[in-house]
Short mmCIF file of C-alpha atoms in Angstrom, two decimals:
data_model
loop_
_atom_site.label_atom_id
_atom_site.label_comp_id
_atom_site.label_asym_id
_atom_site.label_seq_id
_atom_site.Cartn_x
_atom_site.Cartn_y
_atom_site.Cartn_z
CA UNK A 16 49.53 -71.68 -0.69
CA UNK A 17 49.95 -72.10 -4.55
CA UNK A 18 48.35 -69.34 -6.83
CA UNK A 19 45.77 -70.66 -9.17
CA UNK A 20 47.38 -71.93 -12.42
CA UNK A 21 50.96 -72.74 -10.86
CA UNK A 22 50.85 -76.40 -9.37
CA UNK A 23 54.29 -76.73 -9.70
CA UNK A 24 55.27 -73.50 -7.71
CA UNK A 25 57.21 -71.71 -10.05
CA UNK A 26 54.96 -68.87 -9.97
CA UNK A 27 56.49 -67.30 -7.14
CA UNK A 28 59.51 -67.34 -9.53
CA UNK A 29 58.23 -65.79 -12.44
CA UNK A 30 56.65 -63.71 -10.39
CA UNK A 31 60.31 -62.56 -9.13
CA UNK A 32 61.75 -62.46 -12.67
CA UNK A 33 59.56 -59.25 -13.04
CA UNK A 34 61.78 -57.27 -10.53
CA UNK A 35 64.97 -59.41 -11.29
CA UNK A 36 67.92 -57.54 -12.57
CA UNK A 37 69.25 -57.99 -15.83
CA UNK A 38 66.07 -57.89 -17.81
CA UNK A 39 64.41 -54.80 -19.44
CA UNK A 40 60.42 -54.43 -18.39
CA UNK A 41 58.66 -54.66 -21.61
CA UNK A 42 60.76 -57.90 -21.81
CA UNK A 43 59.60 -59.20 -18.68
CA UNK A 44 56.30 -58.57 -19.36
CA UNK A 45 56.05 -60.45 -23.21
CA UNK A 46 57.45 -63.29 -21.24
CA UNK A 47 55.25 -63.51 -18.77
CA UNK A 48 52.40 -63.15 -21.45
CA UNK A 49 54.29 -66.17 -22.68
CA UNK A 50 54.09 -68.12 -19.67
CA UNK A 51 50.66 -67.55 -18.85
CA UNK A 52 49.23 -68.92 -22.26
CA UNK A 53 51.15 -72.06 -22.24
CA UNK A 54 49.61 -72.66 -18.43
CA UNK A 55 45.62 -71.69 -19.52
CA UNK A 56 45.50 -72.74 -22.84
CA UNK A 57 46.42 -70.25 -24.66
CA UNK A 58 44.71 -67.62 -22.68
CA UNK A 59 46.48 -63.94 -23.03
CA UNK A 60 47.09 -62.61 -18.87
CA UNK A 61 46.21 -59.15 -20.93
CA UNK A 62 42.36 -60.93 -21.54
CA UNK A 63 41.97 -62.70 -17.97
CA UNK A 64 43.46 -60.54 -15.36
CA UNK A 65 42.61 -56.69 -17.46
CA UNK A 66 39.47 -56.45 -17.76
CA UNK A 67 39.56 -56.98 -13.76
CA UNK A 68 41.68 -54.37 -13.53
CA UNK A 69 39.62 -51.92 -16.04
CA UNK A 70 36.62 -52.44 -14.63
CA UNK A 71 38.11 -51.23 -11.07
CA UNK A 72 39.51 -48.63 -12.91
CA UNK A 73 36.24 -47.67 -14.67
CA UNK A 74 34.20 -47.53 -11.44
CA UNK A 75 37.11 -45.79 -10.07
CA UNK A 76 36.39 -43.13 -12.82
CA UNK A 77 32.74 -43.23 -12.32
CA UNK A 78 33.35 -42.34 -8.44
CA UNK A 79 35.48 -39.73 -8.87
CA UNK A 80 33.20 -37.78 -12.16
CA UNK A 81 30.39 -38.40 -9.91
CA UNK A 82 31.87 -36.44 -6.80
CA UNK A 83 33.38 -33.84 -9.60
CA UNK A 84 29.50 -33.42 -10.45
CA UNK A 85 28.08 -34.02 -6.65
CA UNK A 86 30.67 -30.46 -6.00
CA UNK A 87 29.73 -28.45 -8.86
CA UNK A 88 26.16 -28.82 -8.38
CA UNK A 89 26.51 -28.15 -4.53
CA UNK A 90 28.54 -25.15 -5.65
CA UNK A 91 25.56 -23.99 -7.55
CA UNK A 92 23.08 -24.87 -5.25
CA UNK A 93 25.14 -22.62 -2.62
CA UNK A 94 25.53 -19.81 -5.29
CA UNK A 95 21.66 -19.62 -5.98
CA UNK A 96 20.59 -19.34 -2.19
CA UNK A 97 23.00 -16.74 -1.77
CA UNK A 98 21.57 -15.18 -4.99
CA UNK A 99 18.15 -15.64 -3.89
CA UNK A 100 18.54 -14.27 -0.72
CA UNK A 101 20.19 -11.36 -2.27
CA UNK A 102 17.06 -10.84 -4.00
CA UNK A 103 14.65 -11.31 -0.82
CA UNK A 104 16.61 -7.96 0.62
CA UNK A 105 15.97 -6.35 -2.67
CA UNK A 106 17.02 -2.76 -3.54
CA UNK A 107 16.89 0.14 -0.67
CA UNK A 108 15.40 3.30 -2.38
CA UNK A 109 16.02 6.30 0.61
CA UNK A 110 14.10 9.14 0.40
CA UNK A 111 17.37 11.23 0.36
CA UNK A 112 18.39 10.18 -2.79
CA UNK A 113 15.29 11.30 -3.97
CA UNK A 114 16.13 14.79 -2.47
CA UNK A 115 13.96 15.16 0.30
CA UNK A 116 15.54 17.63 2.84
CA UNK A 117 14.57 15.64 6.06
CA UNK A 118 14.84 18.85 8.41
CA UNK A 119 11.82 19.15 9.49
CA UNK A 120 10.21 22.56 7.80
CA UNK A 121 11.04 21.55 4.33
CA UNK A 122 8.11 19.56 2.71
CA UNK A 123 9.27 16.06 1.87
CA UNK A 124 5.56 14.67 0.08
CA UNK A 125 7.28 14.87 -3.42
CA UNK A 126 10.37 13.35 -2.70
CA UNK A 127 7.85 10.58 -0.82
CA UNK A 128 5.77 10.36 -3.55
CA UNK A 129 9.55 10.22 -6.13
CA UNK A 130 10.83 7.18 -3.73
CA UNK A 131 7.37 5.44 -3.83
CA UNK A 132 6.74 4.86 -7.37
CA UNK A 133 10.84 3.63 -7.94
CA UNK A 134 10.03 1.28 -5.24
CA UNK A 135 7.01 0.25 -6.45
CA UNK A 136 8.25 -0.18 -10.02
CA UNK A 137 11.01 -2.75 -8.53
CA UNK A 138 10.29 -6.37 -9.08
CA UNK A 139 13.17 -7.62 -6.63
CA UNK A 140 11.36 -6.90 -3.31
CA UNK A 141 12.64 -3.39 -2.52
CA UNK A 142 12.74 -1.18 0.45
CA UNK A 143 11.74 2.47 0.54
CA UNK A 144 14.07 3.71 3.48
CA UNK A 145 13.12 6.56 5.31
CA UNK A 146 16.24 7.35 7.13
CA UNK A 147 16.78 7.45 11.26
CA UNK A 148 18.15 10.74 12.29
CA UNK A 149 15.86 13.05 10.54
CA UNK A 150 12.35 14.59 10.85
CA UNK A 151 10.44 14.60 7.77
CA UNK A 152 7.87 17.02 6.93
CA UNK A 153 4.98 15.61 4.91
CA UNK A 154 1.74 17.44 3.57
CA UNK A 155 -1.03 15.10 2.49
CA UNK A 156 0.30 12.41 0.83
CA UNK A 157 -1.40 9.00 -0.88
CA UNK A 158 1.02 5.86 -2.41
CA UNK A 159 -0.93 3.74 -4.53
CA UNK A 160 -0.26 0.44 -5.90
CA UNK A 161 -0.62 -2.03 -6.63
CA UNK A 162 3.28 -2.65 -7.04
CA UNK A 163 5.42 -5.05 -8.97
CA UNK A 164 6.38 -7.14 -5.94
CA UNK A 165 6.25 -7.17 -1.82
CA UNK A 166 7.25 -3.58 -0.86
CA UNK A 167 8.62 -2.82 2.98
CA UNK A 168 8.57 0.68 3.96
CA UNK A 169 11.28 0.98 6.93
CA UNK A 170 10.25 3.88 8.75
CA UNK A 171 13.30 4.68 11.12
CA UNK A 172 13.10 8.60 11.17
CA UNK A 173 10.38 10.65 12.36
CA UNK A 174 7.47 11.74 9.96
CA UNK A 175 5.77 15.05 11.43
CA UNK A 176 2.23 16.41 10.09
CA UNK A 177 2.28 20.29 9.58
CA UNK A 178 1.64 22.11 12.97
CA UNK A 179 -2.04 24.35 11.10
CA UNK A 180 -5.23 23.48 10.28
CA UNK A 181 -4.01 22.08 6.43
CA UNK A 182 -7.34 20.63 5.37
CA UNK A 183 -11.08 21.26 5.53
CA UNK A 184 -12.02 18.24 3.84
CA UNK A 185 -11.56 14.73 5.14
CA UNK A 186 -8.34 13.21 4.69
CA UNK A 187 -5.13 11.12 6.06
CA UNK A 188 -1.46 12.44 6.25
CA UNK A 189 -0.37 8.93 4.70
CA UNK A 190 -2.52 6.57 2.75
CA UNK A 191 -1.74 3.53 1.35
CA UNK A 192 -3.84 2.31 -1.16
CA UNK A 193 -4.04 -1.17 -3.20
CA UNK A 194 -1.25 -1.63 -2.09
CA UNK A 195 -0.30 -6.13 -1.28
CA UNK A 196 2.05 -7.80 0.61
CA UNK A 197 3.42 -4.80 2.27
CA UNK A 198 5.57 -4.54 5.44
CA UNK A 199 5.69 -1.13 7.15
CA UNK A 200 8.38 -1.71 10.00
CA UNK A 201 11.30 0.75 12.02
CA UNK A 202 12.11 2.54 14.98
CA UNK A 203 10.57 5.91 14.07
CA UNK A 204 7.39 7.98 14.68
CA UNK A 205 4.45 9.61 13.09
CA UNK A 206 3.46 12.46 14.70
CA UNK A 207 0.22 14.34 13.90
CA UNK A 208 0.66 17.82 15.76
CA UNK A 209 -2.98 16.96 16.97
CA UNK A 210 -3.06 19.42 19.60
CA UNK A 211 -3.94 22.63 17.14
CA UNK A 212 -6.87 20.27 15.73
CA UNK A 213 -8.10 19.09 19.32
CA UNK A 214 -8.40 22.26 20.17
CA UNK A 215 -10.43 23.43 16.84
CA UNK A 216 -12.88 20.78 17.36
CA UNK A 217 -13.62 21.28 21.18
CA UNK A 218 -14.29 25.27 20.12
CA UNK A 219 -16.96 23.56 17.08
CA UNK A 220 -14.68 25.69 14.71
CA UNK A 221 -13.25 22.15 13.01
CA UNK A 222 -15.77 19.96 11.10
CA UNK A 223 -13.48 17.13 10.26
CA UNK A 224 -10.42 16.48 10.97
CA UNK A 225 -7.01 14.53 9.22
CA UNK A 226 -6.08 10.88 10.27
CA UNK A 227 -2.78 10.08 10.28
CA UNK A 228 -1.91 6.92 8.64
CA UNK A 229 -4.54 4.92 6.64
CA UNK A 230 -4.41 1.65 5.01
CA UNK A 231 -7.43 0.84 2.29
CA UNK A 232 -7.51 -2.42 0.39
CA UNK A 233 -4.20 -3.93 1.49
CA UNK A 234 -3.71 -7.48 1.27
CA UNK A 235 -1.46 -9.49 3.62
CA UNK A 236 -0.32 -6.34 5.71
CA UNK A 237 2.22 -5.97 8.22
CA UNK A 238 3.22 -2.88 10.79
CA UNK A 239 5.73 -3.45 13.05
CA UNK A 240 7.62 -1.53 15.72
CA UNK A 241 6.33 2.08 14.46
CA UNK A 242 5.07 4.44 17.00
CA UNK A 243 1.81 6.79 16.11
CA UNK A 244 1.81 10.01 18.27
CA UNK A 245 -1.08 12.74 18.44
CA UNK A 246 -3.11 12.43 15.28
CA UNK A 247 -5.67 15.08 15.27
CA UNK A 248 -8.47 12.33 14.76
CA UNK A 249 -7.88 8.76 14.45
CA UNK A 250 -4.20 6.94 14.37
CA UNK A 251 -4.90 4.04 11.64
CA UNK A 252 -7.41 3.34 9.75
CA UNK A 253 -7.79 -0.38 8.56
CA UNK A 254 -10.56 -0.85 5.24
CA UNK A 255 -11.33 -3.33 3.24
CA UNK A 256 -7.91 -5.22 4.33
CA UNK A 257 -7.59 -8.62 4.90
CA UNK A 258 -4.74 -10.70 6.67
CA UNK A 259 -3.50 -7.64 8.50
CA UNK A 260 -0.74 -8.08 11.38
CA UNK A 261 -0.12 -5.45 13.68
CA UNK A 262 2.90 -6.52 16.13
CA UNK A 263 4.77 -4.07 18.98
CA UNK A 264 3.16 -0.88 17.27
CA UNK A 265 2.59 2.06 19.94
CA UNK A 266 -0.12 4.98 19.84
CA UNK A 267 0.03 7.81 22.22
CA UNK A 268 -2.19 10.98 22.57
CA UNK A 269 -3.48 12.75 25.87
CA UNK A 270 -6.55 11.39 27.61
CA UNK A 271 -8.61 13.56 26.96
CA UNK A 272 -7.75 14.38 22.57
CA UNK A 273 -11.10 14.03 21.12
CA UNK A 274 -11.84 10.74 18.92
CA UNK A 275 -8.25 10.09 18.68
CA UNK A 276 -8.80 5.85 18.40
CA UNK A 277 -5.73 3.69 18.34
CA UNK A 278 -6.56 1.63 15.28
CA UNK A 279 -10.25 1.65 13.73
CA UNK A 280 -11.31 -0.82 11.35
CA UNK A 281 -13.99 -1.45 8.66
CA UNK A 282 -14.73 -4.31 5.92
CA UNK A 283 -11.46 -6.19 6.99
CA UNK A 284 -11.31 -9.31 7.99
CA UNK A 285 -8.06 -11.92 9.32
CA UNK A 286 -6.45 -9.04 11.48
CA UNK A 287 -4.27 -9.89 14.48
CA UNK A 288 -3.01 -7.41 16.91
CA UNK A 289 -0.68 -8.11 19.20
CA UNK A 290 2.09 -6.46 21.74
CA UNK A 291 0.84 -3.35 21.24
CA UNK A 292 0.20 -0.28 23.27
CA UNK A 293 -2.07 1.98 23.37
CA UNK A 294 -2.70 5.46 25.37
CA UNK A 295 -5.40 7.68 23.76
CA UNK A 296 -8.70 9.86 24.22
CA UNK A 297 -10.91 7.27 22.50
CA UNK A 298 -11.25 3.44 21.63
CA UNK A 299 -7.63 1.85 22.14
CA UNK A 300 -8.99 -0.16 19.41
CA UNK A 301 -12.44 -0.14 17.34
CA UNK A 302 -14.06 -2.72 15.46
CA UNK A 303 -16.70 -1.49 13.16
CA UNK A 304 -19.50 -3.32 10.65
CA UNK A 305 -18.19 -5.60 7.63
CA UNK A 306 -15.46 -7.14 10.11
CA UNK A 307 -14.92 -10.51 11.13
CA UNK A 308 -11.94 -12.46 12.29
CA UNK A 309 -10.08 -10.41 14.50
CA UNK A 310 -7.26 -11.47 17.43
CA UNK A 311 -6.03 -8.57 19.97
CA UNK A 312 -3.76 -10.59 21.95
CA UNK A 313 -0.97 -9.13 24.78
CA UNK A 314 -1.79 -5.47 24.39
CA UNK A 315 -1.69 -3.16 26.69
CA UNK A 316 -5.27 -0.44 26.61
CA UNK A 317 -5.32 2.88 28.92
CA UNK A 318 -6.08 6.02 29.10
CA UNK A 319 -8.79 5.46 26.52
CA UNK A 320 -12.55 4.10 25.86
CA UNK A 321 -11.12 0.68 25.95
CA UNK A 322 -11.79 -1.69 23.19
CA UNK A 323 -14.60 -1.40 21.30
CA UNK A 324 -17.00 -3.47 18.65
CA UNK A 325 -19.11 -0.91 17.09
CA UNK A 326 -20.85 1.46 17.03
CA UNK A 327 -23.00 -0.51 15.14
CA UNK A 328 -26.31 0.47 13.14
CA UNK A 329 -26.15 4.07 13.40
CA UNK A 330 -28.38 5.39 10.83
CA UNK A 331 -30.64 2.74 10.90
CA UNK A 332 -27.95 0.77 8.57
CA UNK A 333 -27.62 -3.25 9.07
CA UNK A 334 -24.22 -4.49 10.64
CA UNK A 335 -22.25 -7.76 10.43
CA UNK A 336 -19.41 -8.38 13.01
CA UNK A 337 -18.30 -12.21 13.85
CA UNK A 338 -15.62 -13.80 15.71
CA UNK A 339 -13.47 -11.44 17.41
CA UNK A 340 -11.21 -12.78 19.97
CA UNK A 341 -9.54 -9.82 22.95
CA UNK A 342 -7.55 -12.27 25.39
CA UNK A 343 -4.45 -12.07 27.43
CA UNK A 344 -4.85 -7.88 27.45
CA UNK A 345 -4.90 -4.90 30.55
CA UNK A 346 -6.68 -2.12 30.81
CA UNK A 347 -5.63 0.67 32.86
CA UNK A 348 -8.33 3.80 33.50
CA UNK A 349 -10.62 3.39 31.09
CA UNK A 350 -13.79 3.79 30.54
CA UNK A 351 -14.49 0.61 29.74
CA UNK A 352 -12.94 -2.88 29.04
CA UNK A 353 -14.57 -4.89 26.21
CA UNK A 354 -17.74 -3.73 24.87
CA UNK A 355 -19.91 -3.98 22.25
CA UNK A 356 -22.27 -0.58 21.90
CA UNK A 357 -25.13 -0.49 18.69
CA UNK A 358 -27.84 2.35 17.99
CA UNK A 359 -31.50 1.89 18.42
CA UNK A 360 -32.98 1.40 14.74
CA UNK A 361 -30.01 -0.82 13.37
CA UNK A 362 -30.21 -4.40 12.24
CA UNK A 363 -28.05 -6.91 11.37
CA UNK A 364 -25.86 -9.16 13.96
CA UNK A 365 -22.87 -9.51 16.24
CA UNK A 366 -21.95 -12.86 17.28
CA UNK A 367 -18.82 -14.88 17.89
CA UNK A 368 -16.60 -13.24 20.56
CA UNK A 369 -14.57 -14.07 23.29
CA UNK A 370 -12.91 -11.73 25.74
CA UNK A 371 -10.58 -13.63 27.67
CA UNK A 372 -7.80 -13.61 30.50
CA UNK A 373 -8.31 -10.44 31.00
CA UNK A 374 -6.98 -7.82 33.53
CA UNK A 375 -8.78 -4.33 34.47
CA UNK A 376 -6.96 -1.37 36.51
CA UNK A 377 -9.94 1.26 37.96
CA UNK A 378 -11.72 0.56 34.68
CA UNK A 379 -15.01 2.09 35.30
CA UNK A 380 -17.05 -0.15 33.01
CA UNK A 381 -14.88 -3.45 32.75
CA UNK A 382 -17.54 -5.59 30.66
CA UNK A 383 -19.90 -3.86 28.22
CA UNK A 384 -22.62 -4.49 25.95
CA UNK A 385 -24.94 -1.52 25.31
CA UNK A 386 -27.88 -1.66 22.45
CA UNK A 387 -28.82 1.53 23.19
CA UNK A 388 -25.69 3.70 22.31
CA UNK A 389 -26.27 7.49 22.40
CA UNK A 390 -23.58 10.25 22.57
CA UNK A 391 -25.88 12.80 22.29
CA UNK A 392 -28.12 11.41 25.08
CA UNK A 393 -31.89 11.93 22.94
CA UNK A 394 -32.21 9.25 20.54
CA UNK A 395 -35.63 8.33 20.81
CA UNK A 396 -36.44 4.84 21.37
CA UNK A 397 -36.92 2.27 18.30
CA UNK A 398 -37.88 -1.62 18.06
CA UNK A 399 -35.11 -2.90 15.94
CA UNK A 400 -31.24 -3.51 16.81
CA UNK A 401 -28.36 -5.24 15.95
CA UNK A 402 -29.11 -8.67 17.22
CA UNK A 403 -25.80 -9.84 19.71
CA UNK A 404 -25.38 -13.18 20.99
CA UNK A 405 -22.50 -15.95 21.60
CA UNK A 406 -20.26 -13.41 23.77
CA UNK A 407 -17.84 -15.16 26.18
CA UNK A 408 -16.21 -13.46 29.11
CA UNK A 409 -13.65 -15.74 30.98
CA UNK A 410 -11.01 -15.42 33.31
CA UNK A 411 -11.51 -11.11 33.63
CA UNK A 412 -10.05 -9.88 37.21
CA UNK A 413 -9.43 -6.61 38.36
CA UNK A 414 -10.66 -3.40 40.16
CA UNK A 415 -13.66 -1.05 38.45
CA UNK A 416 -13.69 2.75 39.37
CA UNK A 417 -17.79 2.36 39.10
CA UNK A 418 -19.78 -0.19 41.07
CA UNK A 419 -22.13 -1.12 37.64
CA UNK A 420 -18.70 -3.16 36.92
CA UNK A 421 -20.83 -5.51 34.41
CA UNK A 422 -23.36 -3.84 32.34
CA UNK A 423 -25.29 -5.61 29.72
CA UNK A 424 -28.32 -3.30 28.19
CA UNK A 425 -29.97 -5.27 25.73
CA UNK A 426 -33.56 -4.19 23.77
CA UNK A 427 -36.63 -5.78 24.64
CA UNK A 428 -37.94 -6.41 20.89
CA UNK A 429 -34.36 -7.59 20.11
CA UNK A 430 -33.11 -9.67 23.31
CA UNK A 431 -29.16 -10.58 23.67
CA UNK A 432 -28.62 -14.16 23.91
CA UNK A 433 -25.59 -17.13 24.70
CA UNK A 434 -23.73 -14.69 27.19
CA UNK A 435 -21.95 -16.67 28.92
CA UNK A 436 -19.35 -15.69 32.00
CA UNK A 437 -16.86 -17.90 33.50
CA UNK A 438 -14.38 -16.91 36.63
CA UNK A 439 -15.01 -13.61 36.72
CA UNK A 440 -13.88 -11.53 40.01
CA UNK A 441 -14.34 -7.26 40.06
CA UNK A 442 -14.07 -5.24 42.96
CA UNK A 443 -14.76 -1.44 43.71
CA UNK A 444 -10.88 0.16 43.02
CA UNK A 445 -12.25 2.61 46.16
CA UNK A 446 -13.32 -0.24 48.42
CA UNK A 447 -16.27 2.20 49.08
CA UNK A 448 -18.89 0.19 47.78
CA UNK A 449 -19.65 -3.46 46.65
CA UNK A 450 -19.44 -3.74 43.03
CA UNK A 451 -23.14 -4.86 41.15
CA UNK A 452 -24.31 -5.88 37.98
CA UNK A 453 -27.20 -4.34 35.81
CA UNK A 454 -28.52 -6.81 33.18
CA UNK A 455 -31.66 -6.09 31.27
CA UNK A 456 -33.09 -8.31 28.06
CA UNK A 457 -30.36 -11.37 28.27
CA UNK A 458 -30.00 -14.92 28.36
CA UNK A 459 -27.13 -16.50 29.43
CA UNK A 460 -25.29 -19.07 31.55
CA UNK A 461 -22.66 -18.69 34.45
CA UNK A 462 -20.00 -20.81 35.50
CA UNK A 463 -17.40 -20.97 38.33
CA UNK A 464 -17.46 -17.86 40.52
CA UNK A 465 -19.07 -14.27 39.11
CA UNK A 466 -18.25 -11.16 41.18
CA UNK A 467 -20.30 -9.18 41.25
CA UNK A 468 -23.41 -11.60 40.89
CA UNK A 469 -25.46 -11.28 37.68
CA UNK A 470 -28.96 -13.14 36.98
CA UNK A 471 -30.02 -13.55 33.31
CA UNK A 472 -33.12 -14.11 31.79
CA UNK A 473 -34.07 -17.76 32.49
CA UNK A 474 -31.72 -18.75 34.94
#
């Protein structure tokens, strides 16, 4: 085939004379120029077949500045993630630095305190580290914020309360206070040296007693993995926090340790509780007035009181509790399951709960409501009470240690209402005796099957 503008073939041997011996390059190439005009009029080859070749060349170019600038700006991209990641992890303040002595008889609360207020100065996410390997020694101590950025706290060693009666006046071992977007995680312990207290309070020579760790307006808290050991009173204290989680946290204390709650909470709100354990000598886990939203989810409850809404109204004072959710929990020995307790003479109401899948070990009162909570066993009677209605037990199976396995005590000027049970199935733990209900004051509706039987009002 003939290339364009060549109709007599000789071309192919111009084209030739460009490798041909005997002629210099830059020769070649002015002849060829030559050729090419006479053939197109007087076209140069430099202005028809060039600009061709530029343009190539120029998009050539383009390609390859655009890949220099696609690998630079990945480069960066790379650099900043690690950078920003660097920053998540923040700086690690430990406590030793800050010379606490971590063996256990020295008192650490000033180096605590020291550590605290670096961390909390820190605006790259730091970490107060509270080494593995030691035992800490800490007097009352309180770490306010609110802080510069999110704060963790990794508690790996053990943090011991002082083995005497060290205060006469209320007060926590460790508070946190104001304190946002805190994480309080590790493998180590808090342990209260409850047993001196216990004892003080069961001879009436103790008033009040410490609690051991206490959280009071926090925002978007997390504890994780810590274990809580023998507080003289209460473990933790939740108030006025809001989006709370509390994930694989343990509490342990004997049976029998007076008022020694798991985890207690007032004025919170959003708090979700799950995988925990809990072994103590009062509620594995109380919900008090000024509380709503609340999950307990895959915990394990016993020895204890079980877990608790209220009490509500003492005093004659007016309560608020809504939507709290217990589901997918045991209980093992307690003295009850679920329950909601209130005082004669309150006011206010508790609605919105559901206590489901459910399962109960020789529990001795496995579902609960009582408007008529006492301790003392005299409280004369009054009209008013915390109004409770919309409570849902579903899917609760298990043994009771007392036949009254469902007790719901509601007033008669103040009648419970929307109970509603669904696939419930409790049996006597001694297989002495059938298991029974005792209902006073309540209307509600049963489906499926309900062991033992229970009529409500209405029905």
């Amino acid at each position: 085939m003939q290339s364009p503008g060549a109709p007599d073939g000789r071309w192919a041997e111009e084209k030739q004379l460009l490798g041909a011996p005997g002629r210099g390059i830059v020769a070649e190439k002015e002849w060829l120029r030559r050729s090419w005009r006479e053939r197109n009029g007087g076209s140069s080859i430099t202005a028809c077949i060039f600009p061709t070749l530029t343009r190539f060349q120029n998009e050539h170019d383009s390609v390859l500045k655009l890949s220099r600038i696609f690998f630079v700006l990945l480069l960066l991209l790379v650099f900043t993630a690690v950078q920003s990641a660097a920053g998540r992890q923040g700086k690690r303040y430990s406590v030793m630095d800050f010379h606490a002595a971590g063996d256990g008889s020295t008192d650490d609360a000033k180096a605590f305190a020291a550590t605290w207020n670096a961390t909390c100065r820190d605006t790259s996410s730091p970490t107060m580290v509270i080494p593995g390997g030691r035992t800490f020694l800490l007097s009352q101590i309180r770490l306010n914020g609110p802080c510069k950025s999110p704060v963790t706290v990794q508690l790996d060693g053990n943090i011991v309360a002082p083995n005497a009666i060290w205060t006469t006046t209320a007060a926590n071992l460790l508070t946190f206070y104001r304190v946002n977007n805190l994480t309080v995680n590790g493998s180590g312990q808090m342990d209260g040296n409850g047993a001196i207290w216990w004892t003080c309070f069961n001879k009436k020579k103790c008033r009040v007693r410490p609690i051991l760790l206490a959280f009071a307006s926090c925002n978007n808290l997390s504890v994780k993995n810590i274990h809580l050991k023998d507080s003289p009173d209460k473990h933790m204290t939740l108030f006025r926090c809001s989006q709370v989680q509390v994930n694989n946290v343990s509490v342990r204390a004997p049976g029998k340790s007076p008022n020694t709650d798991g985890i207690t909470m007032s004025l919170s709100d959003h708090v979700y509780i799950s995988n925990c354990s809990f072994k103590t000598g009062d509620d594995c886990v109380s919900i008090l007035s000024g509380t709503s939203d609340v999950n307990i989810t895959n915990s394990a409850c016993g020895p204890g009181h079980g877990i608790s809404v209220g009490s509500l109204g003492g005093n004659n004072t007016t309560a608020l509790v809504e939507r709290i959710t217990v589901s997918n929990c045991s209980f093992s020995k307690t003295m009850t399951g679920v329950r909601i307790k209130s005082w004669q003479g309150g006011s206010g109401k508790a609605n919105g709960f559901l206590f489901e899948n459910l399962n109960m070990t020789d529990v001795q009162y496995p579902i609960d409501i009582d408007q008529f909570y006492c301790p003392p066993g005299n409280c004369p009677p009054q009209d008013s009470a915390v109004a409770i209605s919309d409570a849902r037990f579903i899917n609760i199976h298990g043994t009771s240690s007392n036949p009254k396995a469902i007790r719901i005590l509601c007033s008669q000027s103040v009648q419970c209402r929307g109970i509603y049970l669904d696939n419930i199935n409790l049996s006597c733990s001694r297989h002495t005796a059938r298991t029974r209900a005792t209902i006073s004051n309540a209307y509600g509706t049963i489906e499926g099957t309900v062991k033992p039987h229970v009529q409500f009002l209405g029905a």
